[in-house]
PDB file of C-alpha atoms in Angstrom:
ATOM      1  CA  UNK A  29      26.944  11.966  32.818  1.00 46.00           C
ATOM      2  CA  UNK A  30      26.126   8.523  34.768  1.00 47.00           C
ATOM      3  CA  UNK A  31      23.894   5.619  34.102  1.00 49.00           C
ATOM      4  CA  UNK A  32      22.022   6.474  36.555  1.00 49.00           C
ATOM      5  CA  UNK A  33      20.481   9.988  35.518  1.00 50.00           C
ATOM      6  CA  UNK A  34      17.553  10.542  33.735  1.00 54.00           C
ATOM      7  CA  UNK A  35      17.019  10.088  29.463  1.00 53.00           C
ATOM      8  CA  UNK A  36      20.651   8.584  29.876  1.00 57.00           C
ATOM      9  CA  UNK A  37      18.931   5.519  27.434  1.00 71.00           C
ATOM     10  CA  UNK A  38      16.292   3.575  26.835  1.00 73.00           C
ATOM     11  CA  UNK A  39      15.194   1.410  29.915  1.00 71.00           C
ATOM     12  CA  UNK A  40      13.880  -2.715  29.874  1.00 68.00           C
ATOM     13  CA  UNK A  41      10.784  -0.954  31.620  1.00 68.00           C
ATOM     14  CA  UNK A  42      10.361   0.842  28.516  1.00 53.00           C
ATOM     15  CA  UNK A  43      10.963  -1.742  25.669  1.00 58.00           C
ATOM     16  CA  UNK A  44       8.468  -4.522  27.506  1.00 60.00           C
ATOM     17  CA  UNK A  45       5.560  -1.421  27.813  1.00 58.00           C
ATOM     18  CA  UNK A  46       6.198  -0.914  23.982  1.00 54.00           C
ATOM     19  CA  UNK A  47       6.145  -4.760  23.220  1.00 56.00           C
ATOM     20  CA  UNK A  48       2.787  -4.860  24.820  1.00 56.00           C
ATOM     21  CA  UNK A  49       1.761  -2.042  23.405  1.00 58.00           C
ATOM     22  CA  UNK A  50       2.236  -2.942  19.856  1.00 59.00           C
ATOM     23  CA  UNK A  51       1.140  -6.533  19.867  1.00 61.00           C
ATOM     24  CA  UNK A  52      -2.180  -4.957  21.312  1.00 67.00           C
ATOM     25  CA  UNK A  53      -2.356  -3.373  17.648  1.00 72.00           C
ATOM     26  CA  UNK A  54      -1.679  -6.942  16.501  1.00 72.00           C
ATOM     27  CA  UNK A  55      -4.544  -9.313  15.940  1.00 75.00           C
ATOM     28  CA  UNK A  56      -3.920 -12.820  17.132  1.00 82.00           C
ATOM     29  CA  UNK A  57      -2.180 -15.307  14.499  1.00 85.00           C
ATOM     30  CA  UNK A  58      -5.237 -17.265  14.059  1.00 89.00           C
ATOM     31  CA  UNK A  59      -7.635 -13.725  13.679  1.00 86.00           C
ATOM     32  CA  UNK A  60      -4.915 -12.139  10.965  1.00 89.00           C
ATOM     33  CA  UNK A  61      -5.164 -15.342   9.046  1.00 94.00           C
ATOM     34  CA  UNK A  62      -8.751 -16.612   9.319  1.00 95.00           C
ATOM     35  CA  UNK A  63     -10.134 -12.812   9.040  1.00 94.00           C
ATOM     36  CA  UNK A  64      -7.735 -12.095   5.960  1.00 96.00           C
ATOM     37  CA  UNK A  65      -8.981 -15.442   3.990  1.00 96.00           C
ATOM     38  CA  UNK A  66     -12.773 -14.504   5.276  1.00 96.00           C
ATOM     39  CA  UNK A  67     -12.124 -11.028   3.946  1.00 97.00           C
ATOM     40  CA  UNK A  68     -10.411 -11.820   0.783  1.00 97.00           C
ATOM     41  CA  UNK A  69     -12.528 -14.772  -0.228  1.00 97.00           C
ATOM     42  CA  UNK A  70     -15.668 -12.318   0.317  1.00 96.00           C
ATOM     43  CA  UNK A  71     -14.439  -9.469  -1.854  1.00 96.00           C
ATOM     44  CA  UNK A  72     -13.245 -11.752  -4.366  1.00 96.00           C
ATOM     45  CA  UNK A  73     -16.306 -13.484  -4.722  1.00 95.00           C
ATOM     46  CA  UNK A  74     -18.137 -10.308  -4.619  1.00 96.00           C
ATOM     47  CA  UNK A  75     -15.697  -8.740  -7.453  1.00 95.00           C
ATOM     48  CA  UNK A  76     -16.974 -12.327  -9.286  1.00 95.00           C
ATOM     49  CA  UNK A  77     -20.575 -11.709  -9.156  1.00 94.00           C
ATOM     50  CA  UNK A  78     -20.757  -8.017 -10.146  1.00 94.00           C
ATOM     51  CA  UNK A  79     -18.410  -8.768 -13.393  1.00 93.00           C
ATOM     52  CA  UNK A  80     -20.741 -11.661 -14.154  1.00 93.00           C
ATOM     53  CA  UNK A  81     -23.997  -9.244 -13.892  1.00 93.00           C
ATOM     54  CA  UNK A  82     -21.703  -6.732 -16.209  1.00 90.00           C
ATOM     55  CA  UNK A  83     -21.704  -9.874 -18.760  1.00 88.00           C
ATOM     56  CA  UNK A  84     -17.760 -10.150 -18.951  1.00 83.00           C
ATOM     57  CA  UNK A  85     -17.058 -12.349 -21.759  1.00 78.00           C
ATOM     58  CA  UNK A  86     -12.951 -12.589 -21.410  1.00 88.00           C
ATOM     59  CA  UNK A  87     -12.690 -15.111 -18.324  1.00 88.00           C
ATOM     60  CA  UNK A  88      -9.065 -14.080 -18.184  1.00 90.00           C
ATOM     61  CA  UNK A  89      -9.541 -10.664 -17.416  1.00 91.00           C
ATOM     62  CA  UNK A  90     -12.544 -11.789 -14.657  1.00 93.00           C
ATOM     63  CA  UNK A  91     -10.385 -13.851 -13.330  1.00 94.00           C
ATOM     64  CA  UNK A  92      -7.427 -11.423 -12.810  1.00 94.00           C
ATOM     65  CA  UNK A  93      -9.984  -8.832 -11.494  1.00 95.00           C
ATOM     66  CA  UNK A  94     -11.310 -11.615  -9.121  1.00 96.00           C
ATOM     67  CA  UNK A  95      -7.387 -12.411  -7.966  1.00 97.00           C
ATOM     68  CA  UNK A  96      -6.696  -8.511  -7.462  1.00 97.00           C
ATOM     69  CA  UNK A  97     -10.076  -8.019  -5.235  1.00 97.00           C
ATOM     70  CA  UNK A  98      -9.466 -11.141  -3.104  1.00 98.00           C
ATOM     71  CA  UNK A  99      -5.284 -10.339  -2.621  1.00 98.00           C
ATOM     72  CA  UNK A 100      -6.280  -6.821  -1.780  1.00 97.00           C
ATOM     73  CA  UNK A 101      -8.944  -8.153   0.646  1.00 97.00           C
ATOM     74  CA  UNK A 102      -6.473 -10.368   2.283  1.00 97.00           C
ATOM     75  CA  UNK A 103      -3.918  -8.331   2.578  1.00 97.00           C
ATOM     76  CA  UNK A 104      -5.824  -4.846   3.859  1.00 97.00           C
ATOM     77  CA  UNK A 105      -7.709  -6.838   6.884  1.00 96.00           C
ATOM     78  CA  UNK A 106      -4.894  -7.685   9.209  1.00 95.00           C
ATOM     79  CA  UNK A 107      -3.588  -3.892   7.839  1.00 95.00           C
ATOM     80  CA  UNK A 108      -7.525  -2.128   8.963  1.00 96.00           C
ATOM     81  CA  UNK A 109      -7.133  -3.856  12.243  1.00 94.00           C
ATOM     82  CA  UNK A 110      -4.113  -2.894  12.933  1.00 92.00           C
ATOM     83  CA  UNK A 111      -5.400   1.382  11.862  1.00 94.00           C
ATOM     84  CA  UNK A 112      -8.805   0.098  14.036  1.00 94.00           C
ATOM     85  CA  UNK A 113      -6.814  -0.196  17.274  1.00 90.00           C
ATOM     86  CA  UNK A 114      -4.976   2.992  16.551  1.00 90.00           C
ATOM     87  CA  UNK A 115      -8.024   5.009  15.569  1.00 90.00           C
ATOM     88  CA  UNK A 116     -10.322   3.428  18.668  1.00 85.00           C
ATOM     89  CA  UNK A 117      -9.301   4.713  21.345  1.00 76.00           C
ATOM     90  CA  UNK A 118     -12.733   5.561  22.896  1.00 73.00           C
ATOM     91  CA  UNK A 119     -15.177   3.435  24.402  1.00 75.00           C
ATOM     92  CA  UNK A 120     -18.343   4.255  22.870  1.00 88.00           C
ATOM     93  CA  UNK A 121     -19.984   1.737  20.732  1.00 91.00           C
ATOM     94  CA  UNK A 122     -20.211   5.087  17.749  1.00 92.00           C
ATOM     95  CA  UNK A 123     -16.747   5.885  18.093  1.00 91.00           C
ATOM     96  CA  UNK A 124     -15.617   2.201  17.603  1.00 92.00           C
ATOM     97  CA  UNK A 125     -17.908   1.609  15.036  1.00 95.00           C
ATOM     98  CA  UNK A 126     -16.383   4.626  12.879  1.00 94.00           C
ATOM     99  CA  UNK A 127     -13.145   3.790  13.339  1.00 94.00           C
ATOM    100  CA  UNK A 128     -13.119   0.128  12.054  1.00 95.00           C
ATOM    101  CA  UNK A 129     -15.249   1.433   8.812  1.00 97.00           C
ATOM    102  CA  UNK A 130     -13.032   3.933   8.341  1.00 97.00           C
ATOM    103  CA  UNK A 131     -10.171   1.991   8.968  1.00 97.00           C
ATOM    104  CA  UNK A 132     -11.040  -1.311   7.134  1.00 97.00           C
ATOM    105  CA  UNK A 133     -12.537   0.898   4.119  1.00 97.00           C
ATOM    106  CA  UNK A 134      -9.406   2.879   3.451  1.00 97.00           C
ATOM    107  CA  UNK A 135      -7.033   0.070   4.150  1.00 97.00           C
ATOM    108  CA  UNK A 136      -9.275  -2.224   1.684  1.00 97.00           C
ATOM    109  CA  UNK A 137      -9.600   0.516  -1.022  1.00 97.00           C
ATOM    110  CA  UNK A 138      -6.087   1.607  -0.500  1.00 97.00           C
ATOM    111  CA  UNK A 139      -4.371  -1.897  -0.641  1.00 98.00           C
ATOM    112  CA  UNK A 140      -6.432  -2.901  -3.806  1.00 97.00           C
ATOM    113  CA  UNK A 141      -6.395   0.348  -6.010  1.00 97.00           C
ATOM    114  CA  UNK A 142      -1.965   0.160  -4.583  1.00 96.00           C
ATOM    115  CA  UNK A 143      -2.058  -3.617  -6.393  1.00 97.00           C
ATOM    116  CA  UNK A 144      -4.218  -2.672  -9.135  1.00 96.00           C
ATOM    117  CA  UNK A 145      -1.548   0.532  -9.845  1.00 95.00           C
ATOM    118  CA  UNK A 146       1.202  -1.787  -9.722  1.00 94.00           C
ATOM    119  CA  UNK A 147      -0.254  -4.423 -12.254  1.00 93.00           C
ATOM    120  CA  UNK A 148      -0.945  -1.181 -14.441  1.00 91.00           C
ATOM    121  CA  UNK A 149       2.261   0.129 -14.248  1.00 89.00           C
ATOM    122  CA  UNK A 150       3.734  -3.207 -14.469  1.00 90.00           C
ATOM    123  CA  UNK A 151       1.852  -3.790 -18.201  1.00 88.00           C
ATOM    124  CA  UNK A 152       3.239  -0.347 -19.185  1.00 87.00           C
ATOM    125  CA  UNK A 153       6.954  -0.586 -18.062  1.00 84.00           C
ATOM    126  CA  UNK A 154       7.601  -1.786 -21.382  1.00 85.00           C
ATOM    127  CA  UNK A 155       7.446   1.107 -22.949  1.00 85.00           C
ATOM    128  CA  UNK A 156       8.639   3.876 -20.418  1.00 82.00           C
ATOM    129  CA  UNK A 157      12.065   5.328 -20.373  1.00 83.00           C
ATOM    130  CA  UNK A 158      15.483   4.151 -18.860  1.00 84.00           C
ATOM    131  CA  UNK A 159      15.519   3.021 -15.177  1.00 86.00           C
ATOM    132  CA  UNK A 160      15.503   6.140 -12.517  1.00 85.00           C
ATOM    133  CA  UNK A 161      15.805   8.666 -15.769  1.00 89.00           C
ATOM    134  CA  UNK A 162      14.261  11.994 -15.840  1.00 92.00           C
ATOM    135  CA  UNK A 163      11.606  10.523 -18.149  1.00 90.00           C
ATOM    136  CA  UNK A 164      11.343   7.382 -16.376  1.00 88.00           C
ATOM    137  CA  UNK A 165      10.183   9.153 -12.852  1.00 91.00           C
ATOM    138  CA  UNK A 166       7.407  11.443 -14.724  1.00 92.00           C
ATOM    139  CA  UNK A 167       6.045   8.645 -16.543  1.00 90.00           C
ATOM    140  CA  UNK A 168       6.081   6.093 -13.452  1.00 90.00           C
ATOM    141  CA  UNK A 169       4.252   8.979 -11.453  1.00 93.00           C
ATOM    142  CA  UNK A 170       1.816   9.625 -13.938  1.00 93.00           C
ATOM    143  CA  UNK A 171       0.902   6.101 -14.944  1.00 92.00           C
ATOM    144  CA  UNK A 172       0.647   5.459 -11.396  1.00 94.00           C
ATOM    145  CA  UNK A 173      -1.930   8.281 -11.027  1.00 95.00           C
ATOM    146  CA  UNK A 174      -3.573   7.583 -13.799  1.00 94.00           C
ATOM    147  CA  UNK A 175      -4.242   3.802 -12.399  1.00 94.00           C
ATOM    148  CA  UNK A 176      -5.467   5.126  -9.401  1.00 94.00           C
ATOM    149  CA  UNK A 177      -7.899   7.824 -11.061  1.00 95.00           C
ATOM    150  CA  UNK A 178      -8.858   4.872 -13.421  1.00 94.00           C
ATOM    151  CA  UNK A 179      -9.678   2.758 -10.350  1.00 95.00           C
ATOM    152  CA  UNK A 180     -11.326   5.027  -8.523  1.00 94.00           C
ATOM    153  CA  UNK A 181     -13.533   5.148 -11.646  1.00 94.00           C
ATOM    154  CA  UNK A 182     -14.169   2.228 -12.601  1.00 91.00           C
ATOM    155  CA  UNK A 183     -13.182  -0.022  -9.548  1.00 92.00           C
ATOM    156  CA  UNK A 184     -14.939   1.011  -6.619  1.00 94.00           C
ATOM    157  CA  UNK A 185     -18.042   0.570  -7.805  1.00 94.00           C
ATOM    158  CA  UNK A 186     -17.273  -2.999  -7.512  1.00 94.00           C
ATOM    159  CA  UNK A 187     -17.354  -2.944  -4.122  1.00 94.00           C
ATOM    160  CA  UNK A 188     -21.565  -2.037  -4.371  1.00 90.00           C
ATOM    161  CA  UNK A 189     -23.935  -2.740  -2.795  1.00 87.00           C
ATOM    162  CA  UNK A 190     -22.473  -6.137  -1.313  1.00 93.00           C
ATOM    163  CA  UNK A 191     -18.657  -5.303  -0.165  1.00 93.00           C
ATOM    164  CA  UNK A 192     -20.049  -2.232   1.074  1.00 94.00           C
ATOM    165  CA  UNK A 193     -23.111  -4.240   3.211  1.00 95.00           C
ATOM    166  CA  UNK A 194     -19.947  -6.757   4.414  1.00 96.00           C
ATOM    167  CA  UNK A 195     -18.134  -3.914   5.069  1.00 96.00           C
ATOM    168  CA  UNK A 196     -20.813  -2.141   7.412  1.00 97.00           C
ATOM    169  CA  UNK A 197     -21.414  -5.599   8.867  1.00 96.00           C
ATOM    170  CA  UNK A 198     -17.483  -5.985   9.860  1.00 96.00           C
ATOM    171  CA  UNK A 199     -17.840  -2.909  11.716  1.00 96.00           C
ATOM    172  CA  UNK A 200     -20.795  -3.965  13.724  1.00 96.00           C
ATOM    173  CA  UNK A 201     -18.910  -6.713  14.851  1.00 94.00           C
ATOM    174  CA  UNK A 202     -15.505  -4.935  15.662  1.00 92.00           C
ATOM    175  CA  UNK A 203     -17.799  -1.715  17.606  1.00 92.00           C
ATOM    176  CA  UNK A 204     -19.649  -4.822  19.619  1.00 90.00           C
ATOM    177  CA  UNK A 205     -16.765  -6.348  21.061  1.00 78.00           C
ATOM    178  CA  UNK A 206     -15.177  -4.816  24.254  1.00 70.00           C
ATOM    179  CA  UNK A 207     -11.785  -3.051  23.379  1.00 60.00           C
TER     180      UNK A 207
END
């Protein structure tokens, strides 16, 4: 076969399309970073007023919620834009719109109940079985379940009514701007 047939390899034609193409998924430095702060601060200091209107007494505990709500914040956003500009590819205001709620909602949800699963599993490592046992791998899988039923339960509701108005709000402002 020679070079010069066609699918002999990949072309510098095609890697400079693809490097465009996926730092259009990519939010500018300054967006990632200011967004994911704005993001995380707001969900953090939403998690902070909902567990003071529950009347938590242990500030320990509220804190470590607050931590877990703002890291998963911070770290979803740059994460939902990235799923926005996969999922938008129309250019109607409704179909933009649904795809950065979608997107920003499962990424935020996902990333914080994934931390929140960790920390749980984390607490409980102490007393599961041997490293990559038989035992070990059930009870990793169902204590990770288990933390992600439990937040699902308990956790989401922290994001009412105010993460979810902030939320809605984000995705005004993503389906108003021009892709």
């Amino acid at each position: 076969m020679g070079a010069d047939q066609k699918g002999a390899g990949i072309t510098r034609e095609d890697t400079t399309r693809w490097r465009q193409s996926s730092r259009a998924l990519l939010p500018s430095p300054l967006a990632a970073v200011a967004g994911a702060l704005l993001w995380g601060l707001f969900l953090g200091a939403n998690a902070w007023v909902f567990l003071t209107f529950a009347e938590w007494h242990t500030p320990s505990r509220m804190t470590a919620l607050v931590l877990l709500f703002f890291l998963g914040g911070t770290i979803a956003f740059p994460l939902g834009h990235i799923a926005y500009r996969l999922t938008s590819r129309r250019d109607t205001v409704e179909a933009r719109f649904a795809a950065a709620f979608l997107s920003f909602a499962v990424m935020t949800i996902g990333v914080t109940a994934g931390l929140y699963a960790l920390q749980y599993r984390l607490y409980y490592a102490q007393w599961h079985g041997s490293f990559l046992s038989v035992e070990w791998v059930l009870q990793f899988v169902f204590t990770t379940a288990g933390a992600l039923y439990q937040f699902a339960v308990v956790g989401l509701r922290v994001y009412f009514p105010w993460g979810f108005a902030a939320l809605f709000l984000l995705a005004l402002h993503y389906a108003a701007k021009p892709r």
